[in-house]
Amino acid sequence: MIQNTLASLFADDGAFELPFLRSLGVGPRYSGRREITALLHQLLKLYPNFAFAPDDIQILIETPQKTFAEYVAHARAAATGRAVHHLFTGYLVAEAGKIKLLRETFNRWRWRRRSCRMESRYRTARDEVHSF
């Protein structure tokens, strides 16, 4: 499964942080490969074709141990069929060739605002939502 492959990129004690999840009532930090695999499994249930295109990744800071980048994720929500395009920022800390920490953020407020506006204006599952 892809989530196992992705989780294997993390160090045994690596962490994946998504602080914006707290506003949804979900834990913001996942530590160790087991928790990271479970998180990815849940996220892929919500957005089965979640992907980043190489042209949509902009590395802003890069050192041997740390990277900061912006990237656009493209997916289709399993529940609604709506295409979503989220602009994320990611801060990555590497150690011994593995991810020690990955912290991702995105503008959840803007996404929610656009999503609500679309619900009131349009009633089709083919609409697209952009968080940027």
PDB file of C-alpha atoms in Angstrom:
ATOM      1  CA  MET A   1       0.000   0.000   0.000  1.00  0.00           C
ATOM      2  CA  ILE A   2       1.200   3.495  -0.837  1.00  0.00           C
ATOM      3  CA  GLN A   3       0.808   4.736   2.748  1.00  0.00           C
ATOM      4  CA  ASN A   4       3.372   2.137   3.910  1.00  0.00           C
ATOM      5  CA  THR A   5       5.817   3.284   1.249  1.00  0.00           C
ATOM      6  CA  LEU A   6       5.321   6.928   2.203  1.00  0.00           C
ATOM      7  CA  ALA A   7       5.654   6.205   5.928  1.00  0.00           C
ATOM      8  CA  SER A   8       8.924   4.348   5.259  1.00  0.00           C
ATOM      9  CA  LEU A   9      10.454   7.696   4.233  1.00  0.00           C
ATOM     10  CA  PHE A  10      10.216   8.762   7.904  1.00  0.00           C
ATOM     11  CA  ALA A  11      12.721   7.906  10.630  1.00  0.00           C
ATOM     12  CA  ASP A  12      11.508   5.373  13.189  1.00  0.00           C
ATOM     13  CA  ASP A  13      10.817   8.273  15.563  1.00  0.00           C
ATOM     14  CA  GLY A  14       9.850  10.722  12.815  1.00  0.00           C
ATOM     15  CA  ALA A  15       6.830  12.987  13.133  1.00  0.00           C
ATOM     16  CA  PHE A  16       4.243  14.348  10.732  1.00  0.00           C
ATOM     17  CA  GLU A  17       2.527  17.503  11.956  1.00  0.00           C
ATOM     18  CA  LEU A  18      -0.588  19.051  10.447  1.00  0.00           C
ATOM     19  CA  PRO A  19      -1.458  21.857  12.893  1.00  0.00           C
ATOM     20  CA  PHE A  20      -4.590  22.869  10.956  1.00  0.00           C
ATOM     21  CA  LEU A  21      -6.216  19.527  11.802  1.00  0.00           C
ATOM     22  CA  ARG A  22      -6.697  20.744  15.374  1.00  0.00           C
ATOM     23  CA  SER A  23      -9.426  23.109  14.111  1.00  0.00           C
ATOM     24  CA  LEU A  24     -11.247  20.045  12.752  1.00  0.00           C
ATOM     25  CA  GLY A  25     -11.046  18.239  16.087  1.00  0.00           C
ATOM     26  CA  VAL A  26      -8.302  15.904  14.864  1.00  0.00           C
ATOM     27  CA  GLY A  27      -4.893  15.405  16.441  1.00  0.00           C
ATOM     28  CA  PRO A  28      -2.221  17.621  14.877  1.00  0.00           C
ATOM     29  CA  ARG A  29       0.854  15.377  15.445  1.00  0.00           C
ATOM     30  CA  TYR A  30       1.588  11.802  14.403  1.00  0.00           C
ATOM     31  CA  SER A  31       4.785  10.148  15.643  1.00  0.00           C
ATOM     32  CA  GLY A  32       6.399   6.947  14.416  1.00  0.00           C
ATOM     33  CA  ARG A  33       5.709   5.005  11.259  1.00  0.00           C
ATOM     34  CA  ARG A  34       2.633   3.220  12.639  1.00  0.00           C
ATOM     35  CA  GLU A  35       0.800   6.482  13.440  1.00  0.00           C
ATOM     36  CA  ILE A  36       1.946   8.105  10.191  1.00  0.00           C
ATOM     37  CA  THR A  37       0.748   5.099   8.173  1.00  0.00           C
ATOM     38  CA  ALA A  38      -2.659   5.234   9.905  1.00  0.00           C
ATOM     39  CA  LEU A  39      -2.944   8.981   9.212  1.00  0.00           C
ATOM     40  CA  LEU A  40      -2.083   8.546   5.542  1.00  0.00           C
ATOM     41  CA  HIS A  41      -4.579   5.705   5.285  1.00  0.00           C
ATOM     42  CA  GLN A  42      -7.345   7.980   6.636  1.00  0.00           C
ATOM     43  CA  LEU A  43      -6.362  10.897   4.390  1.00  0.00           C
ATOM     44  CA  LEU A  44      -6.344   8.659   1.315  1.00  0.00           C
ATOM     45  CA  LYS A  45      -9.845   7.450   2.187  1.00  0.00           C
ATOM     46  CA  LEU A  46     -11.001  11.091   2.041  1.00  0.00           C
ATOM     47  CA  TYR A  47      -8.954  11.976  -1.066  1.00  0.00           C
ATOM     48  CA  PRO A  48      -8.027   8.707  -2.855  1.00  0.00           C
ATOM     49  CA  ASN A  49      -6.068  10.306  -5.711  1.00  0.00           C
ATOM     50  CA  PHE A  50      -4.229  12.935  -3.632  1.00  0.00           C
ATOM     51  CA  ALA A  51      -1.109  13.950  -5.588  1.00  0.00           C
ATOM     52  CA  PHE A  52       1.472  16.666  -6.134  1.00  0.00           C
ATOM     53  CA  ALA A  53       2.624  17.559  -9.645  1.00  0.00           C
ATOM     54  CA  PRO A  54       6.352  18.339 -10.014  1.00  0.00           C
ATOM     55  CA  ASP A  55       5.537  21.669 -11.684  1.00  0.00           C
ATOM     56  CA  ASP A  56       3.466  22.649  -8.639  1.00  0.00           C
ATOM     57  CA  ILE A  57       6.346  22.366  -6.159  1.00  0.00           C
ATOM     58  CA  GLN A  58       8.466  25.395  -5.337  1.00  0.00           C
ATOM     59  CA  ILE A  59      11.408  24.875  -2.984  1.00  0.00           C
ATOM     60  CA  LEU A  60      12.020  28.110  -1.125  1.00  0.00           C
ATOM     61  CA  ILE A  61      14.797  27.082   1.289  1.00  0.00           C
ATOM     62  CA  GLU A  62      17.005  24.025   1.024  1.00  0.00           C
ATOM     63  CA  THR A  63      19.922  22.928   3.174  1.00  0.00           C
ATOM     64  CA  PRO A  64      21.300  19.399   3.690  1.00  0.00           C
ATOM     65  CA  GLN A  65      19.072  18.909   6.757  1.00  0.00           C
ATOM     66  CA  LYS A  66      16.111  21.259   6.210  1.00  0.00           C
ATOM     67  CA  THR A  67      13.782  22.224   3.403  1.00  0.00           C
ATOM     68  CA  PHE A  68      10.869  24.633   3.179  1.00  0.00           C
ATOM     69  CA  ALA A  69       8.582  24.512   0.163  1.00  0.00           C
ATOM     70  CA  GLU A  70       5.180  25.406  -1.238  1.00  0.00           C
ATOM     71  CA  TYR A  71       3.236  22.860  -3.252  1.00  0.00           C
ATOM     72  CA  VAL A  72      -0.220  22.422  -4.671  1.00  0.00           C
ATOM     73  CA  ALA A  73      -2.027  19.158  -4.024  1.00  0.00           C
ATOM     74  CA  HIS A  74      -4.704  18.010  -6.420  1.00  0.00           C
ATOM     75  CA  ALA A  75      -7.371  15.500  -5.431  1.00  0.00           C
ATOM     76  CA  ARG A  76     -11.002  14.583  -5.727  1.00  0.00           C
ATOM     77  CA  ALA A  77     -13.019  14.298  -2.517  1.00  0.00           C
ATOM     78  CA  ALA A  78     -14.426  10.797  -2.114  1.00  0.00           C
ATOM     79  CA  ALA A  79     -17.566  12.103  -0.410  1.00  0.00           C
ATOM     80  CA  THR A  80     -18.583  14.743  -2.963  1.00  0.00           C
ATOM     81  CA  GLY A  81     -16.579  14.057  -6.112  1.00  0.00           C
ATOM     82  CA  ARG A  82     -15.453  17.680  -5.988  1.00  0.00           C
ATOM     83  CA  ALA A  83     -11.944  18.432  -7.238  1.00  0.00           C
ATOM     84  CA  VAL A  84      -9.828  20.255  -4.668  1.00  0.00           C
ATOM     85  CA  HIS A  85      -6.570  22.110  -5.103  1.00  0.00           C
ATOM     86  CA  HIS A  86      -4.776  22.968  -1.876  1.00  0.00           C
ATOM     87  CA  LEU A  87      -1.693  25.162  -1.553  1.00  0.00           C
ATOM     88  CA  PHE A  88       0.434  23.699   1.237  1.00  0.00           C
ATOM     89  CA  THR A  89       3.635  24.846   2.850  1.00  0.00           C
ATOM     90  CA  GLY A  90       5.942  22.189   4.178  1.00  0.00           C
ATOM     91  CA  TYR A  91       8.877  22.325   6.554  1.00  0.00           C
ATOM     92  CA  LEU A  92      10.968  19.164   6.446  1.00  0.00           C
ATOM     93  CA  VAL A  93      13.837  18.167   8.731  1.00  0.00           C
ATOM     94  CA  ALA A  94      15.936  15.198   7.619  1.00  0.00           C
ATOM     95  CA  GLU A  95      18.364  13.080   9.575  1.00  0.00           C
ATOM     96  CA  ALA A  96      20.414  10.166   8.213  1.00  0.00           C
ATOM     97  CA  GLY A  97      18.448  10.190   4.961  1.00  0.00           C
ATOM     98  CA  LYS A  98      15.026   9.924   6.634  1.00  0.00           C
ATOM     99  CA  ILE A  99      12.359  12.459   7.513  1.00  0.00           C
ATOM    100  CA  LYS A 100      12.631  13.435  11.164  1.00  0.00           C
ATOM    101  CA  LEU A 101       9.858  16.038  10.967  1.00  0.00           C
ATOM    102  CA  LEU A 102       7.400  17.131   8.313  1.00  0.00           C
ATOM    103  CA  ARG A 103       5.122  20.023   9.255  1.00  0.00           C
ATOM    104  CA  GLU A 104       2.504  21.001   6.683  1.00  0.00           C
ATOM    105  CA  THR A 105       0.095  23.901   6.725  1.00  0.00           C
ATOM    106  CA  PHE A 106      -2.513  25.350   4.426  1.00  0.00           C
ATOM    107  CA  ASN A 107      -5.045  28.134   4.596  1.00  0.00           C
ATOM    108  CA  ARG A 108      -7.988  26.211   5.989  1.00  0.00           C
ATOM    109  CA  TRP A 109     -10.000  29.390   6.522  1.00  0.00           C
ATOM    110  CA  ARG A 110      -9.807  30.332   2.852  1.00  0.00           C
ATOM    111  CA  TRP A 111     -10.640  26.758   1.812  1.00  0.00           C
ATOM    112  CA  ARG A 112     -13.658  26.669   4.124  1.00  0.00           C
ATOM    113  CA  ARG A 113     -14.857  30.080   2.970  1.00  0.00           C
ATOM    114  CA  ARG A 114     -14.689  29.079  -0.690  1.00  0.00           C
ATOM    115  CA  SER A 115     -16.229  25.702   0.001  1.00  0.00           C
ATOM    116  CA  CYS A 116     -19.199  27.265   1.825  1.00  0.00           C
ATOM    117  CA  ARG A 117     -19.669  29.865  -0.890  1.00  0.00           C
ATOM    118  CA  MET A 118     -19.757  27.101  -3.486  1.00  0.00           C
ATOM    119  CA  GLU A 119     -22.329  25.156  -1.484  1.00  0.00           C
ATOM    120  CA  SER A 120     -24.679  28.133  -1.528  1.00  0.00           C
ATOM    121  CA  ARG A 121     -24.142  29.024  -5.202  1.00  0.00           C
ATOM    122  CA  TYR A 122     -23.756  25.668  -6.900  1.00  0.00           C
ATOM    123  CA  ARG A 123     -25.161  22.264  -6.235  1.00  0.00           C
ATOM    124  CA  THR A 124     -22.970  20.081  -8.422  1.00  0.00           C
ATOM    125  CA  ALA A 125     -20.293  17.591  -7.436  1.00  0.00           C
ATOM    126  CA  ARG A 126     -18.082  18.666 -10.340  1.00  0.00           C
ATOM    127  CA  ASP A 127     -17.193  22.073  -8.892  1.00  0.00           C
ATOM    128  CA  GLU A 128     -13.626  22.723  -7.897  1.00  0.00           C
ATOM    129  CA  VAL A 129     -12.344  24.228  -4.668  1.00  0.00           C
ATOM    130  CA  HIS A 130      -9.035  26.118  -4.469  1.00  0.00           C
ATOM    131  CA  SER A 131      -7.485  26.983  -1.106  1.00  0.00           C
ATOM    132  CA  PHE A 132      -5.390  29.747  -2.638  1.00  0.00           C
TER     133      PHE A 132
END
